[in-house]
Amino acid sequence: MTTDKARWHQLELDAREQIMEISAQFDLNNFTVSNQPTSDRQEIQRIALMFLEPGALAAGLPTPTIEKMAIADDTALLTWQQGETAGMMLLRKEQGQWGVLTYGGGAIDATTLSEYNVPQTTGEALLKQLNLN
């Protein structure tokens, strides 16, 4: 049974994905002043904040911040803070583009990483970088 809250959450996720796709097509800030591509860290942070900020604005919450970030292979794991709320986000790079796999309050652990087909060695490296292992 789908609740109204679950349906609303799914609609919000779908809308954010669409916003990210549209922004990626028209974003003129993909290059720095020197016309060099942004680093993976910068791109991951940009995507994460673009994903988190609409919900913050709608709920009247403070602007989210990225606290820690780990990158291994084509996978990134980060922690974020938004006022009293905190959580984690998992991203993967496919065909040269970073995309959000999951996010939310609470921790992403080795079990969650395996559910998203993150290889065990990659998951261990991410958790170690964040000192969560």
PDB file of C-alpha atoms in Angstrom:
ATOM      1  CA  MET A   1       0.000   0.000   0.000  1.00  0.00           C
ATOM      2  CA  THR A   2       1.405   3.374  -1.012  1.00  0.00           C
ATOM      3  CA  THR A   3       0.807   6.158   1.447  1.00  0.00           C
ATOM      4  CA  ASP A   4       0.351   9.783   0.516  1.00  0.00           C
ATOM      5  CA  LYS A   5       3.667  10.551   2.210  1.00  0.00           C
ATOM      6  CA  ALA A   6       5.493   7.839   0.232  1.00  0.00           C
ATOM      7  CA  ARG A   7       3.890   9.008  -3.030  1.00  0.00           C
ATOM      8  CA  TRP A   8       4.812  12.622  -2.291  1.00  0.00           C
ATOM      9  CA  HIS A   9       8.405  11.578  -1.535  1.00  0.00           C
ATOM     10  CA  GLN A  10       8.631   9.674  -4.839  1.00  0.00           C
ATOM     11  CA  LEU A  11       7.209  12.624  -6.766  1.00  0.00           C
ATOM     12  CA  GLU A  12       9.761  14.914  -5.098  1.00  0.00           C
ATOM     13  CA  LEU A  13      12.614  12.553  -6.037  1.00  0.00           C
ATOM     14  CA  ASP A  14      11.367  12.346  -9.629  1.00  0.00           C
ATOM     15  CA  ALA A  15      11.121  16.137  -9.859  1.00  0.00           C
ATOM     16  CA  ARG A  16      14.647  16.590  -8.508  1.00  0.00           C
ATOM     17  CA  GLU A  17      16.018  14.121 -11.052  1.00  0.00           C
ATOM     18  CA  GLN A  18      14.304  16.028 -13.849  1.00  0.00           C
ATOM     19  CA  ILE A  19      15.674  19.342 -12.559  1.00  0.00           C
ATOM     20  CA  MET A  20      19.179  17.868 -12.464  1.00  0.00           C
ATOM     21  CA  GLU A  21      18.862  16.557 -16.028  1.00  0.00           C
ATOM     22  CA  ILE A  22      17.627  19.906 -17.336  1.00  0.00           C
ATOM     23  CA  SER A  23      20.272  21.823 -15.385  1.00  0.00           C
ATOM     24  CA  ALA A  24      23.025  19.567 -16.704  1.00  0.00           C
ATOM     25  CA  GLN A  25      21.951  20.345 -20.279  1.00  0.00           C
ATOM     26  CA  PHE A  26      21.904  24.112 -19.796  1.00  0.00           C
ATOM     27  CA  ASP A  27      24.451  24.654 -17.021  1.00  0.00           C
ATOM     28  CA  LEU A  28      27.092  27.079 -18.200  1.00  0.00           C
ATOM     29  CA  ASN A  29      29.030  26.673 -14.951  1.00  0.00           C
ATOM     30  CA  ASN A  30      30.358  23.220 -15.867  1.00  0.00           C
ATOM     31  CA  PHE A  31      33.672  24.870 -16.662  1.00  0.00           C
ATOM     32  CA  THR A  32      35.893  26.995 -14.507  1.00  0.00           C
ATOM     33  CA  VAL A  33      37.325  30.329 -15.643  1.00  0.00           C
ATOM     34  CA  SER A  34      40.267  28.481 -17.221  1.00  0.00           C
ATOM     35  CA  ASN A  35      37.781  26.374 -19.266  1.00  0.00           C
ATOM     36  CA  GLN A  36      39.012  23.196 -17.562  1.00  0.00           C
ATOM     37  CA  PRO A  37      36.310  20.717 -16.535  1.00  0.00           C
ATOM     38  CA  THR A  38      35.326  20.831 -12.893  1.00  0.00           C
ATOM     39  CA  SER A  39      36.813  18.201 -10.639  1.00  0.00           C
ATOM     40  CA  ASP A  40      34.734  15.223  -9.578  1.00  0.00           C
ATOM     41  CA  ARG A  41      34.608  16.660  -6.038  1.00  0.00           C
ATOM     42  CA  GLN A  42      33.203  19.958  -7.283  1.00  0.00           C
ATOM     43  CA  GLU A  43      30.684  18.222  -9.539  1.00  0.00           C
ATOM     44  CA  ILE A  44      29.541  15.858  -6.776  1.00  0.00           C
ATOM     45  CA  GLN A  45      29.092  18.759  -4.369  1.00  0.00           C
ATOM     46  CA  ARG A  46      27.179  20.772  -6.981  1.00  0.00           C
ATOM     47  CA  ILE A  47      24.819  17.869  -7.709  1.00  0.00           C
ATOM     48  CA  ALA A  48      24.323  17.008  -4.039  1.00  0.00           C
ATOM     49  CA  LEU A  49      23.437  20.576  -3.101  1.00  0.00           C
ATOM     50  CA  MET A  50      21.189  20.968  -6.138  1.00  0.00           C
ATOM     51  CA  PHE A  51      19.425  17.803  -5.003  1.00  0.00           C
ATOM     52  CA  LEU A  52      19.074  18.846  -1.338  1.00  0.00           C
ATOM     53  CA  GLU A  53      18.381  22.592  -1.614  1.00  0.00           C
ATOM     54  CA  PRO A  54      14.834  22.527  -3.076  1.00  0.00           C
ATOM     55  CA  GLY A  55      13.577  20.502  -0.124  1.00  0.00           C
ATOM     56  CA  ALA A  56      15.334  22.844   2.295  1.00  0.00           C
ATOM     57  CA  LEU A  57      13.795  25.926   0.719  1.00  0.00           C
ATOM     58  CA  ALA A  58      10.326  24.375   0.623  1.00  0.00           C
ATOM     59  CA  ALA A  59      10.531  23.393   4.293  1.00  0.00           C
ATOM     60  CA  GLY A  60      12.126  26.667   5.397  1.00  0.00           C
ATOM     61  CA  LEU A  61      15.268  24.857   6.548  1.00  0.00           C
ATOM     62  CA  PRO A  62      18.821  26.198   6.470  1.00  0.00           C
ATOM     63  CA  THR A  63      20.907  25.667   3.354  1.00  0.00           C
ATOM     64  CA  PRO A  64      22.471  22.185   3.421  1.00  0.00           C
ATOM     65  CA  THR A  65      26.237  21.722   3.617  1.00  0.00           C
ATOM     66  CA  ILE A  66      28.446  18.843   2.589  1.00  0.00           C
ATOM     67  CA  GLU A  67      30.444  17.705   5.607  1.00  0.00           C
ATOM     68  CA  LYS A  68      32.608  14.818   4.316  1.00  0.00           C
ATOM     69  CA  MET A  69      33.101  13.252   0.902  1.00  0.00           C
ATOM     70  CA  ALA A  70      34.710  10.015  -0.246  1.00  0.00           C
ATOM     71  CA  ILE A  71      35.328   8.909  -3.827  1.00  0.00           C
ATOM     72  CA  ALA A  72      36.420   5.443  -4.921  1.00  0.00           C
ATOM     73  CA  ASP A  73      36.292   4.214  -8.502  1.00  0.00           C
ATOM     74  CA  ASP A  74      33.126   5.750  -9.993  1.00  0.00           C
ATOM     75  CA  THR A  75      31.257   5.897  -6.689  1.00  0.00           C
ATOM     76  CA  ALA A  76      30.966   8.696  -4.134  1.00  0.00           C
ATOM     77  CA  LEU A  77      29.609   8.729  -0.611  1.00  0.00           C
ATOM     78  CA  LEU A  78      29.076  11.921   1.327  1.00  0.00           C
ATOM     79  CA  THR A  79      27.634  13.187   4.563  1.00  0.00           C
ATOM     80  CA  TRP A  80      25.452  16.297   4.646  1.00  0.00           C
ATOM     81  CA  GLN A  81      24.085  18.590   7.332  1.00  0.00           C
ATOM     82  CA  GLN A  82      21.002  20.791   7.189  1.00  0.00           C
ATOM     83  CA  GLY A  83      20.359  22.522  10.462  1.00  0.00           C
ATOM     84  CA  GLU A  84      19.517  19.780  12.952  1.00  0.00           C
ATOM     85  CA  THR A  85      19.069  17.229  10.162  1.00  0.00           C
ATOM     86  CA  ALA A  86      21.917  15.162   8.738  1.00  0.00           C
ATOM     87  CA  GLY A  87      22.265  12.256   6.378  1.00  0.00           C
ATOM     88  CA  MET A  88      24.259  10.580   3.684  1.00  0.00           C
ATOM     89  CA  MET A  89      24.129  10.446  -0.103  1.00  0.00           C
ATOM     90  CA  LEU A  90      25.429   7.815  -2.521  1.00  0.00           C
ATOM     91  CA  LEU A  91      26.313   8.801  -6.087  1.00  0.00           C
ATOM     92  CA  ARG A  92      27.656   6.908  -9.103  1.00  0.00           C
ATOM     93  CA  LYS A  93      29.346   8.124 -12.253  1.00  0.00           C
ATOM     94  CA  GLU A  94      27.930   6.550 -15.392  1.00  0.00           C
ATOM     95  CA  GLN A  95      28.774   7.619 -18.925  1.00  0.00           C
ATOM     96  CA  GLY A  96      30.732  10.545 -17.517  1.00  0.00           C
ATOM     97  CA  GLN A  97      27.837  11.919 -15.434  1.00  0.00           C
ATOM     98  CA  TRP A  98      27.388  11.777 -11.651  1.00  0.00           C
ATOM     99  CA  GLY A  99      23.935  10.819 -10.464  1.00  0.00           C
ATOM    100  CA  VAL A 100      22.312  10.315  -7.056  1.00  0.00           C
ATOM    101  CA  LEU A 101      21.501   6.699  -6.195  1.00  0.00           C
ATOM    102  CA  THR A 102      20.051   7.292  -2.733  1.00  0.00           C
ATOM    103  CA  TYR A 103      20.071   9.784   0.104  1.00  0.00           C
ATOM    104  CA  GLY A 104      18.359  10.438   3.355  1.00  0.00           C
ATOM    105  CA  GLY A 105      18.697  10.844   7.062  1.00  0.00           C
ATOM    106  CA  GLY A 106      20.711   8.202   8.800  1.00  0.00           C
ATOM    107  CA  ALA A 107      23.697   6.146   7.814  1.00  0.00           C
ATOM    108  CA  ILE A 108      24.548   4.294   4.647  1.00  0.00           C
ATOM    109  CA  ASP A 109      26.445   1.160   5.633  1.00  0.00           C
ATOM    110  CA  ALA A 110      28.099  -1.775   3.834  1.00  0.00           C
ATOM    111  CA  THR A 111      24.739  -3.531   3.476  1.00  0.00           C
ATOM    112  CA  THR A 112      23.144  -0.501   1.831  1.00  0.00           C
ATOM    113  CA  LEU A 113      26.139  -0.110  -0.477  1.00  0.00           C
ATOM    114  CA  SER A 114      25.831  -3.726  -1.614  1.00  0.00           C
ATOM    115  CA  GLU A 115      22.108  -3.186  -2.295  1.00  0.00           C
ATOM    116  CA  TYR A 116      23.176  -0.523  -4.807  1.00  0.00           C
ATOM    117  CA  ASN A 117      25.690  -2.893  -6.446  1.00  0.00           C
ATOM    118  CA  VAL A 118      28.736  -1.146  -5.024  1.00  0.00           C
ATOM    119  CA  PRO A 119      31.598  -3.676  -5.081  1.00  0.00           C
ATOM    120  CA  GLN A 120      32.736  -4.685  -1.606  1.00  0.00           C
ATOM    121  CA  THR A 121      36.259  -3.248  -2.044  1.00  0.00           C
ATOM    122  CA  THR A 122      34.837   0.068  -3.277  1.00  0.00           C
ATOM    123  CA  GLY A 123      32.377   0.193  -0.369  1.00  0.00           C
ATOM    124  CA  GLU A 124      35.128  -0.517   2.148  1.00  0.00           C
ATOM    125  CA  ALA A 125      37.286   2.222   0.630  1.00  0.00           C
ATOM    126  CA  LEU A 126      34.426   4.737   0.821  1.00  0.00           C
ATOM    127  CA  LEU A 127      33.602   3.908   4.433  1.00  0.00           C
ATOM    128  CA  LYS A 128      37.277   4.008   5.395  1.00  0.00           C
ATOM    129  CA  GLN A 129      37.716   7.461   3.817  1.00  0.00           C
ATOM    130  CA  LEU A 130      34.775   8.739   5.847  1.00  0.00           C
ATOM    131  CA  ASN A 131      36.024   6.903   8.973  1.00  0.00           C
ATOM    132  CA  LEU A 132      32.745   5.004   9.132  1.00  0.00           C
ATOM    133  CA  ASN A 133      34.158   1.495   8.816  1.00  0.00           C
TER     134      ASN A 133
END
